[in-house]
């Protein structure tokens, strides 16, 4: 149970200045090490003494992990680039406005100034039981405190639950999936590049983490190919408090329309499951159709097929249906 919130507990703070140096330290310390980016998720866990690493590997001194670079194949965003820098970057604003919009509605300006894109896609679940140190499935126990008739589950999953009903809380994740981004990971065996949608995992694959990173792995960059640069984008986030809050649900889509018909589309939602969901059935169903209200209606219905509400989150089903409907049918919120 989290009871102490005063000073930081003791750990060895290691501050490498290169990716190779960070990887070496992570390899050396294995499961005893914790990767520190902006600290907005990390420091809660450490201060609350719920995660107790012996060693913290701070990435802030690694310049090669920072900044946005144009490449021969789109752009590459260093994992330690702050969300504010992502929002303000001229090429991202001009060509990949979907990501700029998603990053611009993360939390508050102070959090965006400190939080990094790598941390945003690698952050842990915000389920209050888990964050308070309750010994639930995700924490290695054999119970879910949220999935009970009286559990507090208004912000939890409506799709793909498997013992744990927590959701992925990232706003940038669905935008990166819609843009077909690639995640570059430095591993023991060398560089691995994963499609954005494959970076995230649900409890059926691994109940202890929301992504594919293993101890010792480092997310170094996110690449966005040019295929959907300047496409028709849509991002919408619904949250309890508009001033700053995690998404209850969000939707991101990138669409190419030609001759009044949808020629190409990628669409994803987050906040509905433990991983951001790419809606492939919806994508297939709307191809070749006009992006209008009728197509949106059909897409919204398809998106929520199989959704199962918990005691207090049934509102998420019509909410997701409507977000998808608006993303396809077109409304004033288009980026
Ligand atoms: C009050 C509050 C409100 C928030 N609201 C929102 C919101 O509305 N929408 C939203 O999307 N987010 C929200 N966030 C999350 C925030 O935006 C941060 O992006 C996120 O917490 C983590 O980013 P960070 O850079 O601080 O990383 P950290 O907290 O340092 O790291 C997060 C996790 O990722 C791992 N990690 C980080 N970088 C790497 C890397 N390069 N390689 C391997 N592992 C890595 C760390 O080990 C840690 O487990 C909120 C956070 C707070 C505290
Ligand atoms: S939803 Fe997941 S994280 Fe929350 S109490 Fe249940 S098992 Fe734990």
mmCIF file of C-alpha atoms and ligand atoms in Angstrom:
data_model
loop_
_atom_site.group_PDB
_atom_site.id
_atom_site.type_symbol
_atom_site.label_atom_id
_atom_site.label_comp_id
_atom_site.label_asym_id
_atom_site.label_seq_id
_atom_site.Cartn_x
_atom_site.Cartn_y
_atom_site.Cartn_z
ATOM 1 C CA UNK A 1 0.000 0.000 0.000
ATOM 2 C CA UNK A 2 1.334 3.466 -0.846
ATOM 3 C CA UNK A 3 1.666 5.441 2.355
ATOM 4 C CA UNK A 4 4.926 7.376 2.216
ATOM 5 C CA UNK A 5 5.038 10.384 -0.092
ATOM 6 C CA UNK A 6 7.882 12.460 1.299
ATOM 7 C CA UNK A 7 11.451 11.956 0.127
ATOM 8 C CA UNK A 8 12.795 9.792 -2.659
ATOM 9 C CA UNK A 9 14.076 6.405 -1.514
ATOM 10 C CA UNK A 10 17.745 5.613 -2.115
ATOM 11 C CA UNK A 11 18.967 4.154 -5.412
ATOM 12 C CA UNK A 12 22.084 4.486 -7.525
ATOM 13 C CA UNK A 13 21.539 7.172 -10.172
ATOM 14 C CA UNK A 14 23.504 6.458 -13.350
ATOM 15 C CA UNK A 15 23.709 9.113 -16.046
ATOM 16 C CA UNK A 16 25.101 7.794 -19.337
ATOM 17 C CA UNK A 17 25.778 10.159 -22.230
ATOM 18 C CA UNK A 18 25.362 7.728 -25.133
ATOM 19 C CA UNK A 19 22.899 5.055 -26.242
ATOM 20 C CA UNK A 20 25.671 2.468 -26.114
ATOM 21 C CA UNK A 21 26.556 3.536 -22.557
ATOM 22 C CA UNK A 22 22.923 3.317 -21.450
ATOM 23 C CA UNK A 23 22.504 -0.102 -23.014
ATOM 24 C CA UNK A 24 25.660 -1.346 -21.289
ATOM 25 C CA UNK A 25 24.386 -0.193 -17.898
ATOM 26 C CA UNK A 26 20.953 -1.696 -18.480
ATOM 27 C CA UNK A 27 22.534 -4.965 -19.502
ATOM 28 C CA UNK A 28 24.765 -4.946 -16.442
ATOM 29 C CA UNK A 29 21.926 -4.343 -13.972
ATOM 30 C CA UNK A 30 19.120 -6.299 -15.654
ATOM 31 C CA UNK A 31 15.886 -6.349 -13.645
ATOM 32 C CA UNK A 32 17.427 -4.144 -10.921
ATOM 33 C CA UNK A 33 17.524 -1.167 -13.314
ATOM 34 C CA UNK A 34 14.818 1.391 -14.156
ATOM 35 C CA UNK A 35 14.908 3.636 -17.219
ATOM 36 C CA UNK A 36 14.187 7.287 -16.384
ATOM 37 C CA UNK A 37 12.991 9.654 -19.118
ATOM 38 C CA UNK A 38 10.922 12.726 -18.140
ATOM 39 C CA UNK A 39 10.036 11.094 -14.816
ATOM 40 C CA UNK A 40 6.307 11.874 -14.845
ATOM 41 C CA UNK A 41 5.309 8.241 -14.589
ATOM 42 C CA UNK A 42 8.580 6.922 -13.129
ATOM 43 C CA UNK A 43 8.854 9.238 -10.123
ATOM 44 C CA UNK A 44 5.358 8.371 -8.850
ATOM 45 C CA UNK A 45 6.275 4.693 -8.725
ATOM 46 C CA UNK A 46 9.595 5.378 -7.017
ATOM 47 C CA UNK A 47 8.321 7.885 -4.451
ATOM 48 C CA UNK A 48 5.426 5.633 -3.541
ATOM 49 C CA UNK A 49 7.898 2.756 -3.044
ATOM 50 C CA UNK A 50 5.776 0.504 -5.235
ATOM 51 C CA UNK A 51 8.552 -0.108 -7.747
ATOM 52 C CA UNK A 52 11.902 -0.356 -5.994
ATOM 53 C CA UNK A 53 14.782 -0.439 -8.495
ATOM 54 C CA UNK A 54 18.318 -0.528 -7.134
ATOM 55 C CA UNK A 55 19.610 1.469 -10.077
ATOM 56 C CA UNK A 56 18.023 4.267 -12.110
ATOM 57 C CA UNK A 57 19.441 4.915 -15.589
ATOM 58 C CA UNK A 58 18.667 8.537 -16.424
ATOM 59 C CA UNK A 59 18.509 9.231 -20.168
ATOM 60 C CA UNK A 60 18.476 13.026 -19.962
ATOM 61 C CA UNK A 61 22.198 13.392 -20.772
ATOM 62 C CA UNK A 62 21.985 11.456 -24.048
ATOM 63 C CA UNK A 63 21.861 14.077 -26.792
ATOM 64 C CA UNK A 64 21.509 11.506 -29.604
ATOM 65 C CA UNK A 65 18.093 10.580 -28.172
ATOM 66 C CA UNK A 66 16.775 14.125 -28.573
ATOM 67 C CA UNK A 67 15.316 16.057 -31.495
ATOM 68 C CA UNK A 68 13.475 15.564 -34.759
ATOM 69 C CA UNK A 69 15.414 14.729 -37.925
ATOM 70 C CA UNK A 70 14.253 14.623 -41.536
ATOM 71 C CA UNK A 71 15.481 11.446 -43.224
ATOM 72 C CA UNK A 72 15.350 9.984 -46.727
ATOM 73 C CA UNK A 73 12.247 8.122 -45.541
ATOM 74 C CA UNK A 74 10.182 10.628 -43.563
ATOM 75 C CA UNK A 75 11.168 11.805 -40.088
ATOM 76 C CA UNK A 76 12.807 10.324 -37.024
ATOM 77 C CA UNK A 77 11.915 11.556 -33.544
ATOM 78 C CA UNK A 78 14.382 10.785 -30.758
ATOM 79 C CA UNK A 79 12.731 9.031 -27.832
ATOM 80 C CA UNK A 80 13.833 11.793 -25.405
ATOM 81 C CA UNK A 81 12.242 14.587 -27.448
ATOM 82 C CA UNK A 82 9.758 16.410 -25.244
ATOM 83 C CA UNK A 83 6.090 16.492 -26.180
ATOM 84 C CA UNK A 84 6.308 20.296 -26.450
ATOM 85 C CA UNK A 85 9.088 19.989 -29.036
ATOM 86 C CA UNK A 86 6.950 17.462 -30.952
ATOM 87 C CA UNK A 87 3.978 19.849 -30.924
ATOM 88 C CA UNK A 88 6.083 22.787 -32.084
ATOM 89 C CA UNK A 89 8.231 21.134 -34.740
ATOM 90 C CA UNK A 90 7.496 22.734 -38.152
ATOM 91 C CA UNK A 91 7.702 19.500 -40.204
ATOM 92 C CA UNK A 92 5.480 17.611 -37.754
ATOM 93 C CA UNK A 93 2.995 20.495 -37.780
ATOM 94 C CA UNK A 94 2.988 20.698 -41.560
ATOM 95 C CA UNK A 95 3.025 17.028 -42.584
ATOM 96 C CA UNK A 96 2.078 14.954 -39.559
ATOM 97 C CA UNK A 97 -0.384 17.295 -37.875
ATOM 98 C CA UNK A 98 -2.169 14.296 -36.391
ATOM 99 C CA UNK A 99 0.746 13.674 -34.031
ATOM 100 C CA UNK A 100 1.120 17.381 -33.225
ATOM 101 C CA UNK A 101 -2.569 17.540 -32.295
ATOM 102 C CA UNK A 102 -2.445 14.376 -30.163
ATOM 103 C CA UNK A 103 0.673 15.549 -28.309
ATOM 104 C CA UNK A 104 -0.822 19.026 -27.793
ATOM 105 C CA UNK A 105 -3.686 17.649 -25.696
ATOM 106 C CA UNK A 106 -1.538 15.532 -23.371
ATOM 107 C CA UNK A 107 -1.988 16.741 -19.783
ATOM 108 C CA UNK A 108 -0.771 20.330 -19.179
ATOM 109 C CA UNK A 109 1.974 22.572 -20.653
ATOM 110 C CA UNK A 110 4.287 21.811 -17.720
ATOM 111 C CA UNK A 111 3.894 18.073 -18.239
ATOM 112 C CA UNK A 112 4.440 18.400 -21.997
ATOM 113 C CA UNK A 113 7.605 20.418 -21.337
ATOM 114 C CA UNK A 114 9.039 17.597 -19.242
ATOM 115 C CA UNK A 115 7.369 14.451 -20.648
ATOM 116 C CA UNK A 116 9.005 12.733 -23.606
ATOM 117 C CA UNK A 117 7.507 10.968 -26.607
ATOM 118 C CA UNK A 118 9.337 7.748 -25.634
ATOM 119 C CA UNK A 119 7.928 7.936 -22.106
ATOM 120 C CA UNK A 120 4.466 8.755 -23.383
ATOM 121 C CA UNK A 121 4.245 5.562 -25.400
ATOM 122 C CA UNK A 122 5.953 3.478 -22.700
ATOM 123 C CA UNK A 123 4.021 4.720 -19.660
ATOM 124 C CA UNK A 124 2.231 2.247 -17.401
ATOM 125 C CA UNK A 125 -1.486 1.805 -16.667
ATOM 126 C CA UNK A 126 -3.198 4.409 -14.479
ATOM 127 C CA UNK A 127 -5.548 1.980 -12.696
ATOM 128 C CA UNK A 128 -5.810 3.427 -9.174
ATOM 129 C CA UNK A 129 -5.637 0.018 -7.422
ATOM 130 C CA UNK A 130 -2.446 -0.932 -9.231
ATOM 131 C CA UNK A 131 -0.895 2.512 -8.756
ATOM 132 C CA UNK A 132 -1.688 2.351 -5.042
ATOM 133 C CA UNK A 133 0.218 -0.893 -4.704
ATOM 134 C CA UNK A 134 -2.694 -3.318 -4.382
ATOM 135 C CA UNK A 135 -1.550 -6.884 -5.198
ATOM 136 C CA UNK A 136 -3.700 -7.361 -8.306
ATOM 137 C CA UNK A 137 -3.087 -9.511 -11.412
ATOM 138 C CA UNK A 138 -0.970 -6.825 -13.064
ATOM 139 C CA UNK A 139 1.140 -6.566 -9.918
ATOM 140 C CA UNK A 140 1.677 -10.328 -9.800
ATOM 141 C CA UNK A 141 -1.343 -11.285 -7.657
ATOM 142 C CA UNK A 142 -4.448 -13.291 -8.529
ATOM 143 C CA UNK A 143 -7.320 -10.818 -8.344
ATOM 144 C CA UNK A 144 -8.575 -7.744 -10.198
ATOM 145 C CA UNK A 145 -9.962 -5.163 -7.756
ATOM 146 C CA UNK A 146 -11.450 -3.028 -10.534
ATOM 147 C CA UNK A 147 -13.498 -5.777 -12.150
ATOM 148 C CA UNK A 148 -15.981 -6.354 -9.328
ATOM 149 C CA UNK A 149 -19.552 -5.073 -8.889
ATOM 150 C CA UNK A 150 -18.312 -2.328 -6.575
ATOM 151 C CA UNK A 151 -14.853 -1.755 -8.071
ATOM 152 C CA UNK A 152 -14.025 1.720 -9.411
ATOM 153 C CA UNK A 153 -13.877 0.986 -13.104
ATOM 154 C CA UNK A 154 -15.391 3.973 -14.897
ATOM 155 C CA UNK A 155 -12.138 4.596 -16.794
ATOM 156 C CA UNK A 156 -11.411 0.946 -17.576
ATOM 157 C CA UNK A 157 -11.638 -1.326 -20.622
ATOM 158 C CA UNK A 158 -14.587 -2.304 -22.794
ATOM 159 C CA UNK A 159 -12.630 -4.511 -25.194
ATOM 160 C CA UNK A 160 -10.061 -7.339 -25.073
ATOM 161 C CA UNK A 161 -9.926 -7.629 -21.281
ATOM 162 C CA UNK A 162 -8.182 -10.689 -19.916
ATOM 163 C CA UNK A 163 -8.115 -10.732 -16.085
ATOM 164 C CA UNK A 164 -6.849 -7.117 -16.051
ATOM 165 C CA UNK A 165 -9.266 -4.420 -17.279
ATOM 166 C CA UNK A 166 -6.857 -1.461 -17.209
ATOM 167 C CA UNK A 167 -6.378 0.643 -20.346
ATOM 168 C CA UNK A 168 -3.414 2.205 -22.096
ATOM 169 C CA UNK A 169 -3.473 5.937 -21.247
ATOM 170 C CA UNK A 170 -1.370 7.408 -24.076
ATOM 171 C CA UNK A 171 -2.689 10.115 -26.393
ATOM 172 C CA UNK A 172 0.161 9.901 -28.883
ATOM 173 C CA UNK A 173 -0.039 6.103 -29.327
ATOM 174 C CA UNK A 174 -3.147 5.980 -31.573
ATOM 175 C CA UNK A 175 -1.840 8.877 -33.681
ATOM 176 C CA UNK A 176 1.433 7.009 -34.232
ATOM 177 C CA UNK A 177 -0.466 3.859 -35.207
ATOM 178 C CA UNK A 178 -2.597 5.838 -37.660
ATOM 179 C CA UNK A 179 0.584 7.318 -39.173
ATOM 180 C CA UNK A 180 2.108 3.806 -39.492
ATOM 181 C CA UNK A 181 5.088 4.807 -37.334
ATOM 182 C CA UNK A 182 7.970 2.444 -36.595
ATOM 183 C CA UNK A 183 9.486 2.125 -33.124
ATOM 184 C CA UNK A 184 13.254 1.648 -32.995
ATOM 185 C CA UNK A 185 14.479 -0.423 -30.050
ATOM 186 C CA UNK A 186 18.079 -1.062 -28.979
ATOM 187 C CA UNK A 187 18.219 -4.609 -27.633
ATOM 188 C CA UNK A 188 20.846 -7.122 -26.557
ATOM 189 C CA UNK A 189 20.674 -8.617 -30.046
ATOM 190 C CA UNK A 190 20.972 -5.285 -31.857
ATOM 191 C CA UNK A 191 18.403 -2.928 -33.327
ATOM 192 C CA UNK A 192 14.808 -4.062 -33.617
ATOM 193 C CA UNK A 193 12.168 -2.065 -35.481
ATOM 194 C CA UNK A 194 8.528 -2.691 -34.578
ATOM 195 C CA UNK A 195 5.372 -1.379 -36.206
ATOM 196 C CA UNK A 196 3.646 1.038 -33.827
ATOM 197 C CA UNK A 197 0.661 -1.265 -33.373
ATOM 198 C CA UNK A 198 2.967 -4.163 -32.434
ATOM 199 C CA UNK A 199 4.810 -2.119 -29.791
ATOM 200 C CA UNK A 200 1.814 -2.395 -27.467
ATOM 201 C CA UNK A 201 0.586 -5.585 -25.807
ATOM 202 C CA UNK A 202 -2.518 -6.645 -23.937
ATOM 203 C CA UNK A 203 -2.756 -8.849 -20.832
ATOM 204 C CA UNK A 204 -3.222 -11.938 -23.007
ATOM 205 C CA UNK A 205 0.413 -11.516 -24.112
ATOM 206 C CA UNK A 206 1.967 -10.006 -20.969
ATOM 207 C CA UNK A 207 -0.073 -8.811 -18.025
ATOM 208 C CA UNK A 208 2.849 -7.055 -16.350
ATOM 209 C CA UNK A 209 3.594 -4.473 -19.051
ATOM 210 C CA UNK A 210 1.821 -2.468 -21.769
ATOM 211 C CA UNK A 211 4.587 -2.745 -24.362
ATOM 212 C CA UNK A 212 7.107 -5.171 -25.785
ATOM 213 C CA UNK A 213 10.207 -3.722 -24.096
ATOM 214 C CA UNK A 214 12.096 -6.277 -22.030
ATOM 215 C CA UNK A 215 14.542 -5.419 -19.213
ATOM 216 C CA UNK A 216 17.637 -4.004 -20.890
ATOM 217 C CA UNK A 217 15.779 -2.691 -23.961
ATOM 218 C CA UNK A 218 15.819 0.971 -24.866
ATOM 219 C CA UNK A 219 13.385 2.725 -27.158
ATOM 220 C CA UNK A 220 15.674 5.029 -29.117
ATOM 221 C CA UNK A 221 13.477 6.646 -31.777
ATOM 222 C CA UNK A 222 10.158 6.734 -33.571
ATOM 223 C CA UNK A 223 10.178 6.903 -37.360
ATOM 224 C CA UNK A 224 7.248 8.183 -39.378
ATOM 225 C CA UNK A 225 7.253 7.242 -43.070
ATOM 226 C CA UNK A 226 6.061 9.764 -45.661
ATOM 227 C CA UNK A 227 3.174 7.672 -47.053
ATOM 228 C CA UNK A 228 0.487 9.531 -45.099
ATOM 229 C CA UNK A 229 2.199 12.936 -44.857
ATOM 230 C CA UNK A 230 -0.401 15.639 -45.337
ATOM 231 C CA UNK A 231 -3.314 13.176 -45.399
ATOM 232 C CA UNK A 232 -6.737 14.103 -44.030
ATOM 233 C CA UNK A 233 -6.305 13.750 -40.265
ATOM 234 C CA UNK A 234 -8.737 13.517 -37.393
ATOM 235 C CA UNK A 235 -7.940 13.412 -33.680
ATOM 236 C CA UNK A 236 -10.402 13.735 -30.858
ATOM 237 C CA UNK A 237 -9.953 13.124 -27.158
ATOM 238 C CA UNK A 238 -12.647 13.027 -24.503
ATOM 239 C CA UNK A 239 -11.609 13.523 -20.882
ATOM 240 C CA UNK A 240 -13.269 14.372 -17.589
ATOM 241 C CA UNK A 241 -11.520 17.734 -17.189
ATOM 242 C CA UNK A 242 -10.561 19.542 -20.360
ATOM 243 C CA UNK A 243 -7.889 21.589 -18.643
ATOM 244 C CA UNK A 244 -5.708 18.477 -18.174
ATOM 245 C CA UNK A 245 -6.543 14.822 -17.885
ATOM 246 C CA UNK A 246 -5.845 11.413 -19.311
ATOM 247 C CA UNK A 247 -8.156 10.318 -22.124
ATOM 248 C CA UNK A 248 -11.343 8.445 -21.304
ATOM 249 C CA UNK A 249 -11.175 7.615 -24.995
ATOM 250 C CA UNK A 250 -9.442 9.093 -28.007
ATOM 251 C CA UNK A 251 -9.501 8.409 -31.732
ATOM 252 C CA UNK A 252 -6.918 9.108 -34.456
ATOM 253 C CA UNK A 253 -7.300 8.596 -38.159
ATOM 254 C CA UNK A 254 -5.368 9.314 -41.334
ATOM 255 C CA UNK A 255 -7.370 9.143 -44.517
ATOM 256 C CA UNK A 256 -6.705 9.711 -48.220
ATOM 257 C CA UNK A 257 -9.843 10.633 -50.151
ATOM 258 C CA UNK A 258 -9.917 10.635 -53.925
ATOM 259 C CA UNK A 259 -12.881 11.313 -56.203
ATOM 260 C CA UNK A 260 -15.095 11.512 -53.107
ATOM 261 C CA UNK A 261 -14.168 7.986 -51.978
ATOM 262 C CA UNK A 262 -11.923 6.758 -49.169
ATOM 263 C CA UNK A 263 -8.856 5.435 -50.962
ATOM 264 C CA UNK A 264 -6.662 4.769 -47.940
ATOM 265 C CA UNK A 265 -7.278 4.855 -44.186
ATOM 266 C CA UNK A 266 -5.701 3.933 -40.861
ATOM 267 C CA UNK A 267 -7.690 4.467 -37.686
ATOM 268 C CA UNK A 268 -6.966 3.678 -34.019
ATOM 269 C CA UNK A 269 -8.559 4.304 -30.622
ATOM 270 C CA UNK A 270 -7.061 4.321 -27.153
ATOM 271 C CA UNK A 271 -8.611 4.092 -23.704
ATOM 272 C CA UNK A 272 -10.794 1.161 -24.757
ATOM 273 C CA UNK A 273 -8.362 -1.684 -24.017
ATOM 274 C CA UNK A 274 -4.965 -2.398 -22.502
ATOM 275 C CA UNK A 275 -3.400 -1.563 -25.843
ATOM 276 C CA UNK A 276 -4.326 1.064 -28.401
ATOM 277 C CA UNK A 277 -6.515 -0.654 -30.971
ATOM 278 C CA UNK A 278 -6.074 -0.341 -34.701
ATOM 279 C CA UNK A 279 -9.575 -0.810 -36.146
ATOM 280 C CA UNK A 280 -8.769 -2.966 -39.163
ATOM 281 C CA UNK A 281 -12.359 -4.157 -39.634
ATOM 282 C CA UNK A 282 -13.487 -0.564 -39.843
ATOM 283 C CA UNK A 283 -10.685 0.295 -42.253
ATOM 284 C CA UNK A 284 -11.665 -2.531 -44.596
ATOM 285 C CA UNK A 285 -15.373 -1.705 -44.408
ATOM 286 C CA UNK A 286 -15.048 1.974 -45.323
ATOM 287 C CA UNK A 287 -12.563 1.654 -48.189
ATOM 288 C CA UNK A 288 -14.112 2.828 -51.446
ATOM 289 C CA UNK A 289 -17.019 4.524 -49.655
ATOM 290 C CA UNK A 290 -17.771 8.210 -49.324
ATOM 291 C CA UNK A 291 -16.582 9.712 -46.026
ATOM 292 C CA UNK A 292 -20.061 10.820 -45.020
ATOM 293 C CA UNK A 293 -22.486 10.401 -42.126
ATOM 294 C CA UNK A 294 -23.850 7.044 -43.356
ATOM 295 C CA UNK A 295 -20.362 5.534 -43.682
ATOM 296 C CA UNK A 296 -19.471 6.997 -40.276
ATOM 297 C CA UNK A 297 -22.572 5.459 -38.732
ATOM 298 C CA UNK A 298 -21.704 2.021 -40.126
ATOM 299 C CA UNK A 299 -18.059 2.391 -38.994
ATOM 300 C CA UNK A 300 -19.095 3.365 -35.452
ATOM 301 C CA UNK A 301 -21.318 0.295 -35.125
ATOM 302 C CA UNK A 302 -18.542 -1.989 -36.369
ATOM 303 C CA UNK A 303 -15.979 -0.449 -34.025
ATOM 304 C CA UNK A 304 -17.859 -1.389 -30.857
ATOM 305 C CA UNK A 305 -18.835 -4.898 -31.915
ATOM 306 C CA UNK A 306 -17.969 -7.260 -29.069
ATOM 307 C CA UNK A 307 -17.552 -4.481 -26.495
ATOM 308 C CA UNK A 308 -18.404 -5.579 -22.951
ATOM 309 C CA UNK A 309 -18.976 -2.892 -20.326
ATOM 310 C CA UNK A 310 -18.016 -3.160 -16.671
ATOM 311 C CA UNK A 311 -20.276 -1.907 -13.888
ATOM 312 C CA UNK A 312 -19.494 1.799 -14.337
ATOM 313 C CA UNK A 313 -18.144 2.302 -17.859
ATOM 314 C CA UNK A 314 -21.040 1.479 -20.197
ATOM 315 C CA UNK A 315 -20.850 5.108 -21.402
ATOM 316 C CA UNK A 316 -17.666 4.197 -23.269
ATOM 317 C CA UNK A 317 -19.568 2.145 -25.846
ATOM 318 C CA UNK A 318 -21.659 4.992 -27.327
ATOM 319 C CA UNK A 319 -18.674 7.297 -26.834
ATOM 320 C CA UNK A 320 -16.382 5.092 -28.924
ATOM 321 C CA UNK A 321 -19.114 4.579 -31.517
ATOM 322 C CA UNK A 322 -19.517 8.334 -31.881
ATOM 323 C CA UNK A 323 -15.809 9.123 -31.979
ATOM 324 C CA UNK A 324 -15.285 6.642 -34.814
ATOM 325 C CA UNK A 325 -18.381 7.915 -36.576
ATOM 326 C CA UNK A 326 -17.069 11.466 -36.449
ATOM 327 C CA UNK A 327 -13.563 10.452 -37.529
ATOM 328 C CA UNK A 328 -14.962 8.840 -40.672
ATOM 329 C CA UNK A 329 -18.010 10.962 -41.319
ATOM 330 C CA UNK A 330 -16.112 14.210 -41.009
ATOM 331 C CA UNK A 331 -16.830 17.011 -38.579
ATOM 332 C CA UNK A 332 -15.375 20.337 -37.641
ATOM 333 C CA UNK A 333 -12.690 18.758 -35.371
ATOM 334 C CA UNK A 334 -10.558 17.540 -38.314
ATOM 335 C CA UNK A 335 -6.901 18.518 -37.767
HETATM 336 C C1 LIG B 1 -0.783 14.357 -13.922
HETATM 337 C C2 LIG B 1 -0.448 13.698 -15.225
HETATM 338 C C3 LIG B 1 -1.333 13.800 -16.283
HETATM 339 C C4 LIG B 1 -1.048 13.164 -17.495
HETATM 340 N N1 LIG B 1 -1.943 13.255 -18.519
HETATM 341 C C5 LIG B 1 -1.686 12.611 -19.687
HETATM 342 C C6 LIG B 1 -2.593 12.685 -20.781
HETATM 343 O O1 LIG B 1 -3.611 13.359 -20.728
HETATM 344 N N2 LIG B 1 -2.281 11.999 -21.909
HETATM 345 C C7 LIG B 1 -1.138 11.265 -22.030
HETATM 346 O O2 LIG B 1 -0.893 10.689 -23.074
HETATM 347 N N3 LIG B 1 -0.254 11.203 -21.016
HETATM 348 C C8 LIG B 1 -0.491 11.854 -19.855
HETATM 349 N N4 LIG B 1 0.422 11.802 -18.845
HETATM 350 C C9 LIG B 1 1.678 11.053 -19.051
HETATM 351 C C10 LIG B 1 2.817 12.013 -19.385
HETATM 352 O O3 LIG B 1 2.462 12.700 -20.498
HETATM 353 C C11 LIG B 1 4.171 11.359 -19.718
HETATM 354 O O4 LIG B 1 4.324 11.267 -21.077
HETATM 355 C C12 LIG B 1 4.356 9.979 -19.276
HETATM 356 O O5 LIG B 1 4.034 9.913 -17.908
HETATM 357 C C13 LIG B 1 5.775 9.451 -19.315
HETATM 358 O O6 LIG B 1 6.696 10.254 -19.933
HETATM 359 P P1 LIG B 1 8.086 10.607 -19.269
HETATM 360 O O7 LIG B 1 8.952 11.158 -20.329
HETATM 361 O O8 LIG B 1 7.876 11.421 -18.060
HETATM 362 O O9 LIG B 1 8.682 9.170 -18.932
HETATM 363 P P2 LIG B 1 8.968 8.409 -17.570
HETATM 364 O O10 LIG B 1 7.914 8.647 -16.586
HETATM 365 O O11 LIG B 1 10.346 8.650 -17.099
HETATM 366 O O12 LIG B 1 8.910 6.917 -18.131
HETATM 367 C C14 LIG B 1 7.691 6.259 -18.328
HETATM 368 C C15 LIG B 1 7.959 4.756 -18.481
HETATM 369 O O13 LIG B 1 8.582 4.504 -19.727
HETATM 370 C C16 LIG B 1 9.871 3.938 -19.574
HETATM 371 N N5 LIG B 1 10.696 4.615 -20.569
HETATM 372 C C17 LIG B 1 10.695 5.945 -20.832
HETATM 373 N N6 LIG B 1 11.491 6.215 -21.881
HETATM 374 C C18 LIG B 1 12.017 5.030 -22.283
HETATM 375 C C19 LIG B 1 12.928 4.662 -23.314
HETATM 376 N N7 LIG B 1 13.434 5.567 -24.158
HETATM 377 N N8 LIG B 1 13.255 3.356 -23.435
HETATM 378 C C20 LIG B 1 12.747 2.425 -22.580
HETATM 379 N N9 LIG B 1 11.880 2.713 -21.599
HETATM 380 C C21 LIG B 1 11.517 4.014 -21.452
HETATM 381 C C22 LIG B 1 10.266 4.230 -18.122
HETATM 382 O O14 LIG B 1 11.120 3.253 -17.607
HETATM 383 C C23 LIG B 1 8.912 4.200 -17.424
HETATM 384 O O15 LIG B 1 8.532 2.886 -17.159
HETATM 385 C C24 LIG B 1 0.173 12.439 -17.641
HETATM 386 C C25 LIG B 1 1.068 12.359 -16.573
HETATM 387 C C26 LIG B 1 0.771 12.971 -15.372
HETATM 388 C C27 LIG B 1 1.752 12.872 -14.246
HETATM 389 S S1 LIG B 2 -7.614 -3.461 -13.787
HETATM 390 FE FE1 LIG B 2 -5.619 -4.454 -13.933
HETATM 391 S S2 LIG B 2 -4.292 -2.991 -12.898
HETATM 392 FE FE2 LIG B 2 -6.382 -2.556 -12.182
HETATM 393 S S3 LIG B 2 -6.775 -3.813 -10.357
HETATM 394 FE FE3 LIG B 2 -7.439 -5.005 -12.127
HETATM 395 S S4 LIG B 2 -5.632 -6.265 -12.628
HETATM 396 FE FE4 LIG B 2 -4.909 -4.558 -11.401
#
